[in-house]
Amino acid sequence: MSNSAHAVPEAAATLQVPVETPTPKVFACARQRLAELGRDEALWDHAVTREDVQHGVLETGDFPEDNISGFRLHLQHDPAKGAVALRLRGAGAYFVDQGVDAGLKEFQAGFSACLASP
Amino acid sequence: MPDDQYSIEARSLRVAGVASHDYWVLRGPDGKDMAELHGLATDRETNRAIPIGTDEKKHSLRIWHYVHDKEFAAEHGVKPTRETYIQEGQQHHTVLSGSKEDVLGRWNAAVAAKEPLNALDLNYPKYGFKVFSDTVNSNSAYRTLGEVMGVPVKDFGGVIEPGLDNRMTTPEEIEKLRNKDYPVLSSREPVAREPEQGQLAQTDAASPATGAGALLAGARDGEAALGTAMRELQASAQGQEFAARAQAQAQAQTVADAGREPDAAQQAAARS
């Protein structure tokens, strides 16, 4: 759900993946999905700005910064719990929500399919 | 409107309740929004539009063409986007309905003006307005693009529109950017007016000076963010007086319009 209390519109979700899924695979699927989305939609064209395999964190578009437009992803993988926590920020001018709820679902669809593949 | 008519629409995005970011929308024959033109604060380093301009050294006023229609995007060689500022309940005016050739001739002139206007690399004022000199901001871009298209540059009632009286460049330069195949349409020519239910009708008379002054003072004194300054303005006696005055003038305008147009008078009576 998007959180209107934030100045930056944000949606979050947690996906369950098989325990001990390698983090590099999770990251590869995230990168693949981001590339697909970025090809067709300018809102998604932020680059990966942080990839920390040790801590299971991948981010795009300087995620912690507030004053940036477009869809920006924070992904946190916990291999022991088999959980991938996703946060999507999506501000436009004047912090208008550019559809973070729909954007997160759009990301999840291709990302989950990639993770399910051998 | 006939099915084959294209149109250009002026729209107002409310910012923090009392201010307006004015922008342009291109609509296709089915009324579908095909594209939007905005002037926005843009990061000089990343060349990306940003939510709020906060630093004149880092942020520039740039024109952005957000194309929703895939074919139209391909014609312009740009990536289509869902990025949009169209929201239900916004004030809007159709300033031109006409043939594809006429409407796109004007719209494409504005799109072509993007490059030279962006090359000016104008500073975007902190939080969108200047205290001690003329404000040139997104609303100035709206005026500039409207004049390039040769369509009436409408203002909106009941909101503050800082920068709307200014341009990004001189009238002579704007004239050079126009498509001369299409004449400048007078703002006095009749245009479709579509105030939505619950919204103020267009009014030209509500001077924003008092409200803007309060807003500017709030931002200057406290170095507050735009939203904070706007909220303070709304809560202030000055802001409430401005809003009440704007509403009264909008109602007076509606009555005056109703007096000129019998059908509109009946509609106004039916609404009240």
mmCIF file of C-alpha atoms in Angstrom:
data_model
loop_
_atom_site.group_PDB
_atom_site.id
_atom_site.type_symbol
_atom_site.label_atom_id
_atom_site.label_comp_id
_atom_site.label_asym_id
_atom_site.label_seq_id
_atom_site.Cartn_x
_atom_site.Cartn_y
_atom_site.Cartn_z
ATOM 1 C CA MET A 1 0.000 0.000 0.000
ATOM 2 C CA SER A 2 1.156 3.505 -0.667
ATOM 3 C CA ASN A 3 1.746 5.618 2.365
ATOM 4 C CA SER A 4 0.385 9.120 1.975
ATOM 5 C CA ALA A 5 2.113 10.242 5.174
ATOM 6 C CA HIS A 6 5.400 10.218 3.285
ATOM 7 C CA ALA A 7 6.270 13.273 1.223
ATOM 8 C CA VAL A 8 7.521 10.797 -1.348
ATOM 9 C CA PRO A 9 4.804 8.361 -2.462
ATOM 10 C CA GLU A 10 5.890 4.860 -1.513
ATOM 11 C CA ALA A 11 4.528 1.320 -1.774
ATOM 12 C CA ALA A 12 5.891 -1.774 -0.038
ATOM 13 C CA ALA A 13 5.459 -5.531 -0.222
ATOM 14 C CA THR A 14 7.245 -8.686 0.923
ATOM 15 C CA LEU A 15 7.612 -11.687 -1.336
ATOM 16 C CA GLN A 16 8.294 -15.212 -0.157
ATOM 17 C CA VAL A 17 10.995 -17.055 -2.084
ATOM 18 C CA PRO A 18 12.570 -20.441 -1.420
ATOM 19 C CA VAL A 19 14.861 -20.350 1.615
ATOM 20 C CA GLU A 20 18.543 -20.038 0.688
ATOM 21 C CA THR A 21 17.827 -18.702 -2.775
ATOM 22 C CA PRO A 22 21.185 -17.128 -3.673
ATOM 23 C CA THR A 23 21.159 -13.368 -3.371
ATOM 24 C CA PRO A 24 22.979 -12.945 -6.731
ATOM 25 C CA LYS A 25 20.049 -14.714 -8.388
ATOM 26 C CA VAL A 26 17.575 -12.376 -6.674
ATOM 27 C CA PHE A 27 19.607 -9.406 -7.823
ATOM 28 C CA ALA A 28 19.913 -10.742 -11.372
ATOM 29 C CA CYS A 29 16.131 -11.124 -11.582
ATOM 30 C CA ALA A 30 15.639 -7.623 -10.210
ATOM 31 C CA ARG A 31 18.054 -6.171 -12.741
ATOM 32 C CA GLN A 32 16.396 -8.090 -15.550
ATOM 33 C CA ARG A 33 12.944 -6.847 -14.582
ATOM 34 C CA LEU A 34 14.150 -3.273 -14.168
ATOM 35 C CA ALA A 35 15.744 -3.375 -17.613
ATOM 36 C CA GLU A 36 12.511 -4.666 -19.157
ATOM 37 C CA LEU A 37 10.434 -1.971 -17.506
ATOM 38 C CA GLY A 38 12.935 0.771 -18.293
ATOM 39 C CA ARG A 39 12.867 -0.061 -21.984
ATOM 40 C CA ASP A 40 9.177 0.751 -22.274
ATOM 41 C CA GLU A 41 8.549 3.375 -19.604
ATOM 42 C CA ALA A 42 10.595 6.457 -18.823
ATOM 43 C CA LEU A 43 9.485 6.426 -15.178
ATOM 44 C CA TRP A 44 11.442 3.184 -14.698
ATOM 45 C CA ASP A 45 14.748 4.229 -16.205
ATOM 46 C CA HIS A 46 16.734 4.763 -12.994
ATOM 47 C CA ALA A 47 20.031 2.900 -12.780
ATOM 48 C CA VAL A 48 21.101 0.605 -9.955
ATOM 49 C CA THR A 49 22.979 2.795 -7.483
ATOM 50 C CA ARG A 50 23.656 0.268 -4.727
ATOM 51 C CA GLU A 51 24.241 -3.465 -4.828
ATOM 52 C CA ASP A 52 25.383 -4.995 -1.555
ATOM 53 C CA VAL A 53 25.320 -8.780 -1.784
ATOM 54 C CA GLN A 54 26.568 -9.233 1.767
ATOM 55 C CA HIS A 55 23.615 -7.364 3.219
ATOM 56 C CA GLY A 56 21.190 -8.388 0.488
ATOM 57 C CA VAL A 57 20.405 -4.815 -0.548
ATOM 58 C CA LEU A 58 19.851 -3.498 -4.056
ATOM 59 C CA GLU A 59 18.706 0.043 -4.759
ATOM 60 C CA THR A 60 18.029 2.219 -7.777
ATOM 61 C CA GLY A 61 18.018 5.980 -8.234
ATOM 62 C CA ASP A 62 19.693 7.070 -4.973
ATOM 63 C CA PHE A 63 16.770 5.596 -3.077
ATOM 64 C CA PRO A 64 17.270 7.374 0.273
ATOM 65 C CA GLU A 65 17.092 10.817 -1.367
ATOM 66 C CA ASP A 66 13.650 12.442 -1.375
ATOM 67 C CA ASN A 67 13.881 15.051 -4.129
ATOM 68 C CA ILE A 68 14.079 12.697 -7.108
ATOM 69 C CA SER A 69 11.363 11.846 -9.614
ATOM 70 C CA GLY A 70 10.488 8.475 -11.122
ATOM 71 C CA PHE A 71 10.190 4.915 -9.825
ATOM 72 C CA ARG A 72 13.017 3.933 -7.481
ATOM 73 C CA LEU A 73 13.379 0.528 -5.868
ATOM 74 C CA HIS A 74 14.827 -0.694 -2.586
ATOM 75 C CA LEU A 75 15.127 -4.476 -2.349
ATOM 76 C CA GLN A 76 16.226 -6.360 0.771
ATOM 77 C CA HIS A 77 16.785 -10.104 0.515
ATOM 78 C CA ASP A 78 16.903 -12.286 3.621
ATOM 79 C CA PRO A 79 18.048 -15.750 2.420
ATOM 80 C CA ALA A 80 17.501 -17.395 5.800
ATOM 81 C CA LYS A 81 13.858 -16.337 5.967
ATOM 82 C CA GLY A 82 13.253 -16.650 2.243
ATOM 83 C CA ALA A 83 11.918 -13.114 2.149
ATOM 84 C CA VAL A 84 12.393 -10.285 -0.333
ATOM 85 C CA ALA A 85 11.189 -6.948 1.001
ATOM 86 C CA LEU A 86 10.416 -4.396 -1.707
ATOM 87 C CA ARG A 87 9.875 -0.675 -1.428
ATOM 88 C CA LEU A 88 9.033 1.468 -4.427
ATOM 89 C CA ARG A 89 9.160 5.248 -4.377
ATOM 90 C CA GLY A 90 7.483 7.114 -7.222
ATOM 91 C CA ALA A 91 7.253 10.891 -7.044
ATOM 92 C CA GLY A 92 6.646 13.263 -9.887
ATOM 93 C CA ALA A 93 6.786 17.044 -9.778
ATOM 94 C CA TYR A 94 5.435 18.411 -6.482
ATOM 95 C CA PHE A 95 5.600 14.835 -5.139
ATOM 96 C CA VAL A 96 2.561 13.788 -7.157
ATOM 97 C CA ASP A 97 2.152 10.000 -6.916
ATOM 98 C CA GLN A 98 2.997 8.474 -10.274
ATOM 99 C CA GLY A 99 1.264 5.207 -9.382
ATOM 100 C CA VAL A 100 3.488 3.385 -6.917
ATOM 101 C CA ASP A 101 0.937 0.697 -6.074
ATOM 102 C CA ALA A 102 0.504 -0.281 -9.717
ATOM 103 C CA GLY A 103 4.223 0.132 -10.315
ATOM 104 C CA LEU A 104 5.142 -2.280 -7.559
ATOM 105 C CA LYS A 105 2.711 -4.891 -8.867
ATOM 106 C CA GLU A 106 4.159 -4.403 -12.339
ATOM 107 C CA PHE A 107 7.663 -5.042 -11.001
ATOM 108 C CA GLN A 108 6.594 -8.021 -8.916
ATOM 109 C CA ALA A 109 4.949 -9.810 -11.840
ATOM 110 C CA GLY A 110 8.098 -10.206 -13.941
ATOM 111 C CA PHE A 111 10.408 -10.454 -10.934
ATOM 112 C CA SER A 112 8.502 -13.384 -9.414
ATOM 113 C CA ALA A 113 8.363 -15.163 -12.751
ATOM 114 C CA CYS A 114 12.126 -14.821 -13.089
ATOM 115 C CA LEU A 115 12.743 -16.154 -9.575
ATOM 116 C CA ALA A 116 10.484 -19.138 -10.244
ATOM 117 C CA SER A 117 12.469 -20.090 -13.317
ATOM 118 C CA PRO A 118 15.274 -22.625 -12.880
ATOM 119 C CA MET B 1 -16.984 18.214 -30.502
ATOM 120 C CA PRO B 2 -16.762 16.227 -33.752
ATOM 121 C CA ASP B 3 -14.955 12.922 -33.465
ATOM 122 C CA ASP B 4 -12.057 13.969 -35.684
ATOM 123 C CA GLN B 5 -11.202 17.078 -33.679
ATOM 124 C CA TYR B 6 -7.989 17.394 -31.722
ATOM 125 C CA SER B 7 -7.708 19.852 -28.853
ATOM 126 C CA ILE B 8 -5.307 21.703 -26.603
ATOM 127 C CA GLU B 9 -6.274 22.076 -22.979
ATOM 128 C CA ALA B 10 -4.901 24.294 -20.216
ATOM 129 C CA ARG B 11 -4.935 22.612 -16.809
ATOM 130 C CA SER B 12 -4.193 23.580 -13.239
ATOM 131 C CA LEU B 13 -2.492 21.215 -10.788
ATOM 132 C CA ARG B 14 -3.143 22.377 -7.250
ATOM 133 C CA VAL B 15 0.007 22.566 -5.168
ATOM 134 C CA ALA B 16 -0.370 22.541 -1.384
ATOM 135 C CA GLY B 17 -3.972 23.683 -1.653
ATOM 136 C CA VAL B 18 -3.640 27.282 -2.791
ATOM 137 C CA ALA B 19 -1.074 27.491 -5.577
ATOM 138 C CA SER B 20 -1.324 26.287 -9.150
ATOM 139 C CA HIS B 21 1.121 24.628 -11.486
ATOM 140 C CA ASP B 22 -0.339 25.371 -14.923
ATOM 141 C CA TYR B 23 0.352 23.072 -17.853
ATOM 142 C CA TRP B 24 -0.831 21.968 -21.288
ATOM 143 C CA VAL B 25 -2.515 18.778 -22.452
ATOM 144 C CA LEU B 26 -2.926 17.531 -26.026
ATOM 145 C CA ARG B 27 -6.060 15.490 -26.627
ATOM 146 C CA GLY B 28 -6.745 13.257 -29.603
ATOM 147 C CA PRO B 29 -9.960 12.802 -31.539
ATOM 148 C CA ASP B 30 -11.431 10.486 -28.935
ATOM 149 C CA GLY B 31 -10.662 12.960 -26.150
ATOM 150 C CA LYS B 32 -7.833 10.758 -24.934
ATOM 151 C CA ASP B 33 -4.838 12.583 -23.469
ATOM 152 C CA MET B 34 -1.942 12.115 -25.877
ATOM 153 C CA ALA B 35 0.736 14.275 -24.256
ATOM 154 C CA GLU B 36 1.506 16.953 -21.669
ATOM 155 C CA LEU B 37 3.862 19.924 -21.717
ATOM 156 C CA HIS B 38 5.301 21.229 -18.461
ATOM 157 C CA GLY B 39 7.964 23.554 -17.202
ATOM 158 C CA LEU B 40 9.659 21.849 -14.277
ATOM 159 C CA ALA B 41 12.578 22.183 -11.942
ATOM 160 C CA THR B 42 15.347 20.010 -13.329
ATOM 161 C CA ASP B 43 18.600 18.825 -11.828
ATOM 162 C CA ARG B 44 21.444 20.219 -13.956
ATOM 163 C CA GLU B 45 23.686 17.271 -13.096
ATOM 164 C CA THR B 46 21.304 14.403 -13.798
ATOM 165 C CA ASN B 47 19.100 16.232 -16.324
ATOM 166 C CA ARG B 48 16.074 14.772 -14.568
ATOM 167 C CA ALA B 49 12.977 16.684 -13.515
ATOM 168 C CA ILE B 50 12.761 16.814 -9.739
ATOM 169 C CA PRO B 51 9.795 17.192 -7.382
ATOM 170 C CA ILE B 52 10.771 20.616 -5.989
ATOM 171 C CA GLY B 53 13.440 23.125 -6.967
ATOM 172 C CA THR B 54 15.426 23.949 -3.858
ATOM 173 C CA ASP B 55 18.729 25.340 -5.133
ATOM 174 C CA GLU B 56 19.110 27.773 -8.032
ATOM 175 C CA LYS B 57 22.700 26.734 -8.564
ATOM 176 C CA LYS B 58 21.720 23.114 -9.094
ATOM 177 C CA HIS B 59 18.230 23.404 -10.564
ATOM 178 C CA SER B 60 17.167 24.766 -13.913
ATOM 179 C CA LEU B 61 13.745 25.502 -15.436
ATOM 180 C CA ARG B 62 13.260 23.056 -18.307
ATOM 181 C CA ILE B 63 10.441 22.088 -20.628
ATOM 182 C CA TRP B 64 9.240 18.491 -20.405
ATOM 183 C CA HIS B 65 7.130 16.736 -23.026
ATOM 184 C CA TYR B 66 5.446 13.680 -21.522
ATOM 185 C CA VAL B 67 3.969 11.631 -24.341
ATOM 186 C CA HIS B 68 1.357 9.036 -23.417
ATOM 187 C CA ASP B 69 0.380 7.912 -26.893
ATOM 188 C CA LYS B 70 2.792 5.309 -28.278
ATOM 189 C CA GLU B 71 2.450 6.321 -31.930
ATOM 190 C CA PHE B 72 2.846 9.987 -31.134
ATOM 191 C CA ALA B 73 5.906 9.152 -29.034
ATOM 192 C CA ALA B 74 7.408 7.262 -31.954
ATOM 193 C CA GLU B 75 6.771 10.252 -34.239
ATOM 194 C CA HIS B 76 8.756 12.417 -31.835
ATOM 195 C CA GLY B 77 11.418 9.793 -31.232
ATOM 196 C CA VAL B 78 10.800 9.687 -27.489
ATOM 197 C CA LYS B 79 9.915 6.976 -25.013
ATOM 198 C CA PRO B 80 6.232 6.967 -24.049
ATOM 199 C CA THR B 81 5.458 7.468 -20.403
ATOM 200 C CA ARG B 82 2.595 7.176 -17.967
ATOM 201 C CA GLU B 83 3.908 10.198 -16.108
ATOM 202 C CA THR B 84 0.930 12.493 -15.760
ATOM 203 C CA TYR B 85 -0.408 15.341 -13.689
ATOM 204 C CA ILE B 86 -4.003 15.056 -14.872
ATOM 205 C CA GLN B 87 -6.246 14.487 -11.893
ATOM 206 C CA GLU B 88 -9.996 14.437 -11.419
ATOM 207 C CA GLY B 89 -11.483 17.717 -10.288
ATOM 208 C CA GLN B 90 -8.747 19.901 -11.757
ATOM 209 C CA GLN B 91 -9.728 23.199 -13.304
ATOM 210 C CA HIS B 92 -9.211 23.095 -17.043
ATOM 211 C CA HIS B 93 -10.054 25.019 -20.199
ATOM 212 C CA THR B 94 -10.087 23.780 -23.759
ATOM 213 C CA VAL B 95 -8.331 26.641 -25.518
ATOM 214 C CA LEU B 96 -8.466 25.189 -29.011
ATOM 215 C CA SER B 97 -10.412 22.466 -30.776
ATOM 216 C CA GLY B 98 -9.667 21.941 -34.427
ATOM 217 C CA SER B 99 -8.258 19.826 -37.174
ATOM 218 C CA LYS B 100 -5.306 17.539 -36.580
ATOM 219 C CA GLU B 101 -3.173 19.769 -38.786
ATOM 220 C CA ASP B 102 -3.991 22.956 -36.877
ATOM 221 C CA VAL B 103 -3.712 21.505 -33.387
ATOM 222 C CA LEU B 104 -0.595 19.439 -34.009
ATOM 223 C CA GLY B 105 0.988 22.280 -35.980
ATOM 224 C CA ARG B 106 0.780 24.430 -32.883
ATOM 225 C CA TRP B 107 1.630 21.678 -30.395
ATOM 226 C CA ASN B 108 4.674 20.567 -32.373
ATOM 227 C CA ALA B 109 5.921 24.163 -32.478
ATOM 228 C CA ALA B 110 5.890 24.137 -28.676
ATOM 229 C CA VAL B 111 7.697 20.790 -28.631
ATOM 230 C CA ALA B 112 10.311 22.183 -31.028
ATOM 231 C CA ALA B 113 10.715 25.206 -28.737
ATOM 232 C CA LYS B 114 11.776 22.875 -25.941
ATOM 233 C CA GLU B 115 15.381 22.693 -27.101
ATOM 234 C CA PRO B 116 16.080 26.439 -27.438
ATOM 235 C CA LEU B 117 14.176 27.238 -24.252
ATOM 236 C CA ASN B 118 16.032 24.581 -22.296
ATOM 237 C CA ALA B 119 19.300 25.847 -23.736
ATOM 238 C CA LEU B 120 18.668 29.114 -21.883
ATOM 239 C CA ASP B 121 19.364 27.094 -18.729
ATOM 240 C CA LEU B 122 17.354 29.514 -16.577
ATOM 241 C CA ASN B 123 17.679 29.157 -12.841
ATOM 242 C CA TYR B 124 14.651 27.593 -11.197
ATOM 243 C CA PRO B 125 13.793 29.752 -8.178
ATOM 244 C CA LYS B 126 14.002 28.141 -4.772
ATOM 245 C CA TYR B 127 10.580 26.628 -3.977
ATOM 246 C CA GLY B 128 9.258 28.097 -7.219
ATOM 247 C CA PHE B 129 9.285 31.806 -6.567
ATOM 248 C CA LYS B 130 11.587 34.758 -6.024
ATOM 249 C CA VAL B 131 11.160 37.290 -3.257
ATOM 250 C CA PHE B 132 13.062 40.295 -4.546
ATOM 251 C CA SER B 133 12.779 39.976 -8.323
ATOM 252 C CA ASP B 134 10.482 38.609 -11.022
ATOM 253 C CA THR B 135 9.612 34.964 -10.703
ATOM 254 C CA VAL B 136 10.288 32.838 -13.779
ATOM 255 C CA ASN B 137 9.050 29.348 -13.047
ATOM 256 C CA SER B 138 6.777 26.577 -14.336
ATOM 257 C CA ASN B 139 3.906 29.008 -14.838
ATOM 258 C CA SER B 140 6.175 31.254 -16.904
ATOM 259 C CA ALA B 141 6.962 28.180 -19.014
ATOM 260 C CA TYR B 142 3.202 27.601 -19.383
ATOM 261 C CA ARG B 143 2.773 31.177 -20.657
ATOM 262 C CA THR B 144 5.756 30.887 -22.982
ATOM 263 C CA LEU B 145 4.566 27.615 -24.505
ATOM 264 C CA GLY B 146 1.024 28.950 -24.863
ATOM 265 C CA GLU B 147 2.328 31.957 -26.754
ATOM 266 C CA VAL B 148 4.495 29.754 -28.949
ATOM 267 C CA MET B 149 1.353 27.759 -29.788
ATOM 268 C CA GLY B 150 -0.594 30.975 -30.319
ATOM 269 C CA VAL B 151 -3.416 29.869 -28.033
ATOM 270 C CA PRO B 152 -5.080 31.867 -25.231
ATOM 271 C CA VAL B 153 -3.048 31.623 -22.030
ATOM 272 C CA LYS B 154 -5.770 31.127 -19.469
ATOM 273 C CA ASP B 155 -5.338 31.677 -15.781
ATOM 274 C CA PHE B 156 -7.313 29.872 -13.129
ATOM 275 C CA GLY B 157 -9.542 31.171 -10.391
ATOM 276 C CA GLY B 158 -9.110 30.777 -6.661
ATOM 277 C CA VAL B 159 -5.430 29.872 -6.810
ATOM 278 C CA ILE B 160 -2.091 31.657 -6.669
ATOM 279 C CA GLU B 161 -0.136 31.419 -9.916
ATOM 280 C CA PRO B 162 3.295 32.896 -9.248
ATOM 281 C CA GLY B 163 5.300 33.529 -12.401
ATOM 282 C CA LEU B 164 2.314 33.507 -14.748
ATOM 283 C CA ASP B 165 2.881 37.097 -15.831
ATOM 284 C CA ASN B 166 6.439 36.356 -16.919
ATOM 285 C CA ARG B 167 8.024 34.525 -19.826
ATOM 286 C CA MET B 168 11.119 32.419 -20.283
ATOM 287 C CA THR B 169 12.286 34.703 -23.085
ATOM 288 C CA THR B 170 11.295 37.865 -24.925
ATOM 289 C CA PRO B 171 8.105 38.183 -26.993
ATOM 290 C CA GLU B 172 10.347 38.661 -30.056
ATOM 291 C CA GLU B 173 12.082 35.333 -29.448
ATOM 292 C CA ILE B 174 8.739 33.654 -28.828
ATOM 293 C CA GLU B 175 7.488 35.002 -32.148
ATOM 294 C CA LYS B 176 10.465 33.331 -33.851
ATOM 295 C CA LEU B 177 9.502 30.013 -32.263
ATOM 296 C CA ARG B 178 5.900 30.146 -33.496
ATOM 297 C CA ASN B 179 4.555 28.228 -36.482
ATOM 298 C CA LYS B 180 3.471 31.146 -38.655
ATOM 299 C CA ASP B 181 1.002 28.970 -40.569
ATOM 300 C CA TYR B 182 -1.377 29.373 -37.664
ATOM 301 C CA PRO B 183 -2.495 32.778 -36.376
ATOM 302 C CA VAL B 184 -2.338 33.830 -32.765
ATOM 303 C CA LEU B 185 -5.752 33.263 -31.249
ATOM 304 C CA SER B 186 -7.043 36.114 -29.162
ATOM 305 C CA SER B 187 -7.771 35.327 -25.550
ATOM 306 C CA ARG B 188 -11.101 37.076 -26.114
ATOM 307 C CA GLU B 189 -12.229 34.474 -28.613
ATOM 308 C CA PRO B 190 -14.835 32.134 -27.210
ATOM 309 C CA VAL B 191 -13.433 28.864 -26.000
ATOM 310 C CA ALA B 192 -15.012 25.867 -24.392
ATOM 311 C CA ARG B 193 -15.112 26.359 -20.646
ATOM 312 C CA GLU B 194 -15.410 23.334 -18.480
ATOM 313 C CA PRO B 195 -15.386 24.121 -14.782
ATOM 314 C CA GLU B 196 -15.952 20.821 -13.065
ATOM 315 C CA GLN B 197 -18.513 20.354 -10.373
ATOM 316 C CA GLY B 198 -17.248 21.574 -7.041
ATOM 317 C CA GLN B 199 -14.559 23.717 -8.626
ATOM 318 C CA LEU B 200 -14.403 27.462 -8.961
ATOM 319 C CA ALA B 201 -15.193 28.850 -12.371
ATOM 320 C CA GLN B 202 -12.572 30.881 -14.166
ATOM 321 C CA THR B 203 -12.005 34.325 -12.770
ATOM 322 C CA ASP B 204 -9.466 36.874 -13.805
ATOM 323 C CA ALA B 205 -10.143 39.391 -11.115
ATOM 324 C CA ALA B 206 -8.780 37.756 -7.992
ATOM 325 C CA SER B 207 -5.433 39.431 -7.607
ATOM 326 C CA PRO B 208 -2.936 37.003 -6.165
ATOM 327 C CA ALA B 209 -0.788 39.806 -4.861
ATOM 328 C CA THR B 210 -1.918 39.648 -1.247
ATOM 329 C CA GLY B 211 -1.833 35.884 -1.048
ATOM 330 C CA ALA B 212 1.459 35.612 -2.884
ATOM 331 C CA GLY B 213 2.970 38.245 -0.629
ATOM 332 C CA ALA B 214 2.017 36.243 2.418
ATOM 333 C CA LEU B 215 3.364 33.101 0.842
ATOM 334 C CA LEU B 216 6.644 34.729 -0.066
ATOM 335 C CA ALA B 217 7.006 36.227 3.356
ATOM 336 C CA GLY B 218 6.369 32.863 4.955
ATOM 337 C CA ALA B 219 9.022 31.209 2.837
ATOM 338 C CA ARG B 220 11.546 34.039 3.286
ATOM 339 C CA ASP B 221 11.223 34.448 7.024
ATOM 340 C CA GLY B 222 11.259 30.853 8.010
ATOM 341 C CA GLU B 223 13.187 29.312 5.102
ATOM 342 C CA ALA B 224 10.218 26.997 5.118
ATOM 343 C CA ALA B 225 9.512 24.411 2.469
ATOM 344 C CA LEU B 226 6.899 25.265 -0.103
ATOM 345 C CA GLY B 227 4.290 23.021 1.454
ATOM 346 C CA THR B 228 4.764 24.514 4.898
ATOM 347 C CA ALA B 229 4.550 28.030 3.514
ATOM 348 C CA MET B 230 1.376 27.153 1.629
ATOM 349 C CA ARG B 231 -0.253 25.592 4.675
ATOM 350 C CA GLU B 232 0.643 28.606 6.750
ATOM 351 C CA LEU B 233 -0.839 30.849 4.123
ATOM 352 C CA GLN B 234 -4.050 28.830 4.042
ATOM 353 C CA ALA B 235 -4.390 29.059 7.794
ATOM 354 C CA SER B 236 -3.620 32.764 7.929
ATOM 355 C CA ALA B 237 -6.234 35.501 7.983
ATOM 356 C CA GLN B 238 -4.632 36.877 4.820
ATOM 357 C CA GLY B 239 -4.907 33.544 3.071
ATOM 358 C CA GLN B 240 -8.496 33.013 4.127
ATOM 359 C CA GLU B 241 -9.362 36.515 3.024
ATOM 360 C CA PHE B 242 -7.722 35.837 -0.333
ATOM 361 C CA ALA B 243 -9.614 32.565 -0.750
ATOM 362 C CA ALA B 244 -12.932 34.186 0.211
ATOM 363 C CA ARG B 245 -12.296 37.063 -2.186
ATOM 364 C CA ALA B 246 -11.369 34.707 -5.006
ATOM 365 C CA GLN B 247 -14.482 32.631 -4.410
ATOM 366 C CA ALA B 248 -16.712 35.718 -4.337
ATOM 367 C CA GLN B 249 -15.175 36.945 -7.560
ATOM 368 C CA ALA B 250 -15.571 33.542 -9.157
ATOM 369 C CA GLN B 251 -19.250 33.556 -8.216
ATOM 370 C CA ALA B 252 -19.624 37.098 -9.563
ATOM 371 C CA GLN B 253 -17.957 35.964 -12.778
ATOM 372 C CA THR B 254 -20.342 33.024 -13.037
ATOM 373 C CA VAL B 255 -23.320 35.346 -12.588
ATOM 374 C CA ALA B 256 -21.902 37.742 -15.185
ATOM 375 C CA ASP B 257 -21.375 34.869 -17.606
ATOM 376 C CA ALA B 258 -24.875 33.625 -16.959
ATOM 377 C CA GLY B 259 -26.208 37.074 -17.820
ATOM 378 C CA ARG B 260 -24.449 36.945 -21.184
ATOM 379 C CA GLU B 261 -25.512 33.449 -22.074
ATOM 380 C CA PRO B 262 -29.144 32.441 -21.541
ATOM 381 C CA ASP B 263 -28.329 28.733 -21.569
ATOM 382 C CA ALA B 264 -25.550 29.223 -19.070
ATOM 383 C CA ALA B 265 -27.891 31.247 -16.863
ATOM 384 C CA GLN B 266 -30.306 28.365 -16.751
ATOM 385 C CA GLN B 267 -27.489 25.979 -15.929
ATOM 386 C CA ALA B 268 -26.223 28.245 -13.180
ATOM 387 C CA ALA B 269 -29.709 28.512 -11.738
ATOM 388 C CA ALA B 270 -30.087 24.754 -11.884
ATOM 389 C CA ARG B 271 -26.781 24.272 -10.078
ATOM 390 C CA SER B 272 -27.592 26.747 -7.285
#
